[in-house]
Short mmCIF file of C-alpha atoms in Angstrom, two decimals:
data_model
loop_
_atom_site.label_atom_id
_atom_site.label_comp_id
_atom_site.label_asym_id
_atom_site.label_seq_id
_atom_site.Cartn_x
_atom_site.Cartn_y
_atom_site.Cartn_z
CA MET A 1 -14.31 -135.39 9.67
CA ASP A 2 -12.49 -137.89 10.06
CA ARG A 3 -8.90 -135.78 9.15
CA LEU A 4 -10.47 -132.54 11.57
CA ARG A 5 -10.96 -135.73 14.83
CA HIS A 6 -7.97 -137.27 14.72
CA GLY A 7 -5.78 -133.64 13.45
CA ALA A 8 -7.47 -131.19 16.11
CA GLY A 9 -4.95 -130.09 18.96
CA ALA A 10 -2.28 -130.80 17.28
CA GLN A 11 0.06 -127.98 17.35
CA MET A 12 1.73 -126.75 14.03
CA THR A 13 5.18 -126.12 15.45
CA GLU A 14 7.12 -127.97 18.66
CA LEU A 15 10.51 -126.37 19.77
CA ILE A 16 13.10 -129.36 20.75
CA VAL A 17 15.93 -127.38 22.29
CA VAL A 18 18.68 -128.66 21.08
CA GLY A 19 22.85 -128.67 22.71
CA ASP A 20 25.61 -129.04 20.21
CA ASP A 21 29.02 -128.16 22.08
CA ARG A 22 30.65 -129.26 19.37
CA GLU A 23 30.17 -125.69 17.15
CA SER A 24 30.78 -123.34 20.73
CA ASP A 25 32.88 -122.74 23.20
CA ASP A 26 31.18 -120.14 24.98
CA ALA A 27 27.57 -121.19 24.65
CA ALA A 28 25.51 -124.84 23.68
CA ARG A 29 23.64 -123.37 20.60
CA ARG A 30 20.36 -124.22 19.92
CA GLU A 31 17.72 -124.80 17.29
CA THR A 32 14.58 -125.44 16.34
CA CYS A 33 12.51 -128.63 15.05
CA GLU A 34 9.81 -128.62 13.54
CA ARG A 35 6.93 -131.15 14.31
CA ASN A 36 4.52 -132.20 11.77
CA PRO A 37 1.03 -132.60 12.42
CA TRP A 38 0.22 -132.53 8.87
CA GLY A 39 2.21 -135.89 7.06
CA MET A 40 2.88 -133.15 4.83
CA ASP A 41 5.61 -132.23 2.83
CA LEU A 42 6.96 -128.26 3.99
CA SER A 43 9.80 -127.96 2.03
CA ASP A 44 7.46 -126.02 -0.51
CA GLN A 45 5.84 -122.83 1.75
CA HIS A 46 3.29 -122.76 -0.39
CA VAL A 47 2.29 -126.18 1.36
CA TYR A 48 0.93 -123.86 3.90
CA LEU A 49 -1.80 -123.00 2.14
CA GLN A 50 -3.15 -126.16 0.94
CA ILE A 51 -2.96 -126.78 5.04
CA ALA A 52 -5.08 -124.34 5.96
CA ALA A 53 -7.63 -124.26 3.39
CA GLU A 54 -8.07 -127.80 3.69
CA ARG A 55 -8.46 -127.35 7.22
CA LEU A 56 -11.16 -124.51 7.74
CA SER A 57 -12.81 -126.27 4.87
CA ILE A 58 -13.35 -129.63 7.03
CA VAL A 59 -14.08 -127.22 10.06
CA ARG A 60 -16.76 -125.49 7.87
CA TYR A 61 -18.11 -128.68 6.81
CA VAL A 62 -18.91 -129.60 10.34
CA TYR A 63 -20.08 -126.81 11.17
CA LEU A 64 -22.59 -126.49 9.14
CA VAL A 65 -23.52 -130.07 9.45
CA GLN A 66 -24.60 -129.47 13.35
CA ILE A 67 -26.51 -125.70 12.44
CA GLU A 68 -28.57 -127.17 8.95
CA ASP A 69 -31.20 -128.18 11.17
CA GLY A 70 -32.08 -125.08 12.71
CA ILE A 71 -33.00 -120.78 11.38
CA ALA A 72 -29.60 -119.72 11.25
CA THR A 73 -28.93 -116.95 13.66
CA ALA A 74 -27.07 -113.49 12.02
CA ALA A 75 -24.10 -114.59 13.74
CA GLN A 76 -23.93 -118.06 12.65
CA ARG A 77 -24.81 -116.64 8.91
CA ALA A 78 -21.97 -114.95 8.95
CA SER A 79 -19.33 -117.35 10.52
CA LEU A 80 -19.48 -119.26 6.87
CA GLU A 81 -20.24 -116.62 4.92
CA TYR A 82 -16.59 -114.91 6.41
CA ALA A 83 -15.51 -119.17 5.91
CA ASP A 84 -16.30 -119.04 1.88
CA ALA A 85 -15.84 -115.77 1.38
CA VAL A 86 -11.82 -117.38 2.60
CA LEU A 87 -12.25 -119.02 0.82
CA ILE A 88 -13.44 -118.03 -2.06
CA GLY A 89 -10.59 -119.05 -5.88
CA TRP A 90 -8.25 -120.20 -2.94
CA PRO A 91 -4.79 -120.13 -5.27
CA GLU A 92 -3.28 -123.63 -6.66
CA ASN A 93 0.32 -124.10 -4.67
CA ASP A 94 2.52 -122.55 -7.97
CA ALA A 95 -0.23 -119.94 -8.39
CA SER A 96 2.08 -116.76 -9.99
CA ASP A 97 0.67 -113.94 -8.31
CA LEU A 98 1.73 -116.01 -5.22
CA VAL A 99 4.70 -114.67 -3.29
CA THR A 100 8.17 -116.05 -1.31
CA LEU A 101 8.12 -115.20 2.11
CA GLY A 102 11.89 -114.73 3.83
CA ASP A 103 12.15 -115.46 7.91
CA ASP A 104 10.27 -113.45 9.25
CA GLN A 105 7.23 -113.74 7.45
CA MET A 106 7.14 -117.82 7.43
CA LYS A 107 7.85 -117.65 11.45
CA MET A 108 4.86 -114.77 11.19
CA VAL A 109 2.79 -118.04 9.28
CA HIS A 110 3.91 -120.62 11.49
CA ALA A 111 2.29 -119.41 14.73
CA GLN A 112 -1.00 -118.04 12.66
CA MET A 113 -1.00 -122.03 12.02
CA ARG A 114 -0.10 -123.00 15.56
CA GLU A 115 -2.88 -120.51 16.88
CA MET A 116 -4.85 -122.58 13.78
CA GLU A 117 -4.66 -126.03 15.24
CA GLU A 118 -4.64 -124.64 18.99
CA TYR A 119 -8.89 -123.12 17.77
CA ILE A 120 -9.83 -126.18 16.13
CA ALA A 121 -8.95 -128.46 19.25
CA LYS A 122 -11.03 -126.10 21.35
CA PHE A 123 -14.14 -126.01 18.33
CA ARG A 124 -13.44 -130.09 18.83
CA ALA A 125 -14.45 -130.47 22.33
CA MET A 126 -17.03 -127.82 21.78
CA GLU A 127 -18.45 -130.37 18.81
CA VAL A 128 -19.20 -132.86 21.41
CA LYS A 129 -20.87 -130.39 24.04
CA ASN A 130 -22.86 -129.08 21.61
CA ASP A 131 -22.21 -125.49 22.02
CA LEU A 132 -23.12 -123.56 19.42
CA GLU A 133 -22.16 -120.45 20.65
CA GLY A 134 -19.16 -121.04 21.47
CA MET A 135 -18.09 -122.96 17.44
CA THR A 136 -20.18 -120.34 15.88
CA ASP A 137 -17.37 -118.05 17.74
CA VAL A 138 -14.30 -120.39 16.70
CA LEU A 139 -14.81 -120.64 13.30
CA ILE A 140 -14.40 -116.88 13.01
CA ARG A 141 -10.92 -117.38 14.79
CA VAL A 142 -9.89 -120.01 12.81
CA THR A 143 -10.29 -118.24 9.82
CA GLU A 144 -8.64 -115.28 10.53
CA ARG A 145 -5.69 -117.38 10.91
CA VAL A 146 -6.62 -118.80 7.46
CA ALA A 147 -6.62 -115.57 6.75
CA GLU A 148 -3.54 -114.33 7.49
CA VAL A 149 -1.56 -117.05 6.33
CA ARG A 150 -3.56 -116.05 2.73
CA ARG A 151 -3.14 -112.46 2.29
CA ALA A 152 1.01 -113.11 3.41
CA PHE A 153 1.29 -115.48 0.47
CA GLN A 154 -1.60 -113.64 -2.12
CA PRO A 155 -1.35 -110.18 -1.16
CA ARG A 156 -3.29 -108.51 -3.84
CA PHE A 157 -5.40 -110.53 -2.87
CA LEU A 158 -8.17 -108.20 -0.95
CA LEU A 159 -10.11 -110.54 1.58
CA PRO A 160 -12.80 -109.24 3.72
CA THR A 161 -12.95 -108.78 7.46
CA PHE A 162 -15.86 -109.95 9.64
CA ALA A 163 -17.02 -106.70 10.96
CA GLU A 164 -17.43 -106.27 7.19
CA ILE A 165 -19.15 -109.39 6.13
CA ARG A 166 -21.76 -108.94 9.68
CA ARG A 167 -22.67 -106.11 8.78
CA VAL A 168 -23.96 -106.52 5.56
CA VAL A 169 -25.53 -110.17 6.80
CA GLN A 170 -27.04 -108.51 10.00
CA ALA A 171 -28.60 -106.36 7.50
CA GLU A 172 -29.41 -109.06 5.44
CA TRP A 173 -31.22 -111.00 8.15
CA ASP A 174 -33.18 -107.81 9.90
CA GLU A 175 -34.86 -108.39 6.07
CA ASP A 176 -36.05 -111.29 5.97
CA MET A 177 -37.05 -111.79 9.72
CA GLY A 178 -39.56 -108.72 8.88
CA ARG A 179 -40.50 -110.25 6.26
CA ILE A 180 -41.16 -112.87 8.65
CA ASP A 181 -43.60 -110.76 10.39
CA ILE A 182 -45.12 -108.76 7.67
CA GLU A 183 -45.96 -112.66 6.68
CA ALA A 184 -46.42 -114.17 10.19
CA GLY A 185 -49.29 -111.09 10.77
CA ALA A 186 -50.84 -111.37 7.62
CA ASP A 187 -51.83 -114.74 7.87
CA GLY A 188 -52.63 -114.65 11.37
CA GLU A 189 -55.19 -111.88 10.48
CA GLN A 190 -55.95 -114.03 7.43
CA VAL A 191 -56.36 -116.81 10.58
CA ARG A 192 -59.37 -114.08 12.80
CA GLN A 193 -61.11 -112.82 9.34
CA GLU A 194 -61.95 -116.36 8.71
CA THR A 195 -62.53 -116.94 11.88
CA LEU A 196 -64.89 -114.15 12.42
CA GLU A 197 -67.11 -115.00 9.30
CA GLU A 198 -67.97 -118.57 10.56
CA ALA A 199 -68.60 -117.80 13.37
CA ALA A 200 -70.80 -114.82 11.44
CA GLY A 201 -72.37 -118.56 10.14
CA ASP A 202 -72.87 -120.40 12.69
CA GLY A 203 -74.90 -117.00 14.79
CA ASP A 204 -77.24 -117.24 11.18
CA GLY A 205 -78.17 -120.92 11.18
CA ASP A 206 -78.89 -120.52 14.68
CA ASN A 207 -81.50 -118.07 14.30
CA GLN A 208 -83.11 -120.16 11.35
#
């Protein structure tokens, strides 16, 4: 949780423009320098996978703590199960089915990681306000970014979409709620019958 609080909102890439007149007479050359908020060696592409998994795991844990005392709504259940589905079987950095990405693909990964951190910053602010509805939506957004990172590096591992998870969870939730309603109705009818029987017994006693 501390890692979430200390790292939340730190964007993965900060673009720093550097002029270099030594390389060109026509115009200053520009280059991009990355700022590394995680303090990890990013020379291995697959480290981004590790970072993404750790960040999502922390967000998921913080969210779970927030909702565990109540009865989770269908949306809350679905957001948690979506995060679980994306994290399940997470590969090690040296897994044989991971691929090496080209420059364009790495730009996409950088963008997804940056957006992930931006959403984590929003999640942190919502946590302070106890905005569970907002946290639910942001957990989904964080998970979507992490899923894209995993798809890039592990393309043969099929991941579900949130819509697919939501349909299944909604059906299960509706079934659970229907069962609760039936049980509540049965309990209410039992109480009514017991009340009537007690009233009838009291009436018999009075007549005697």
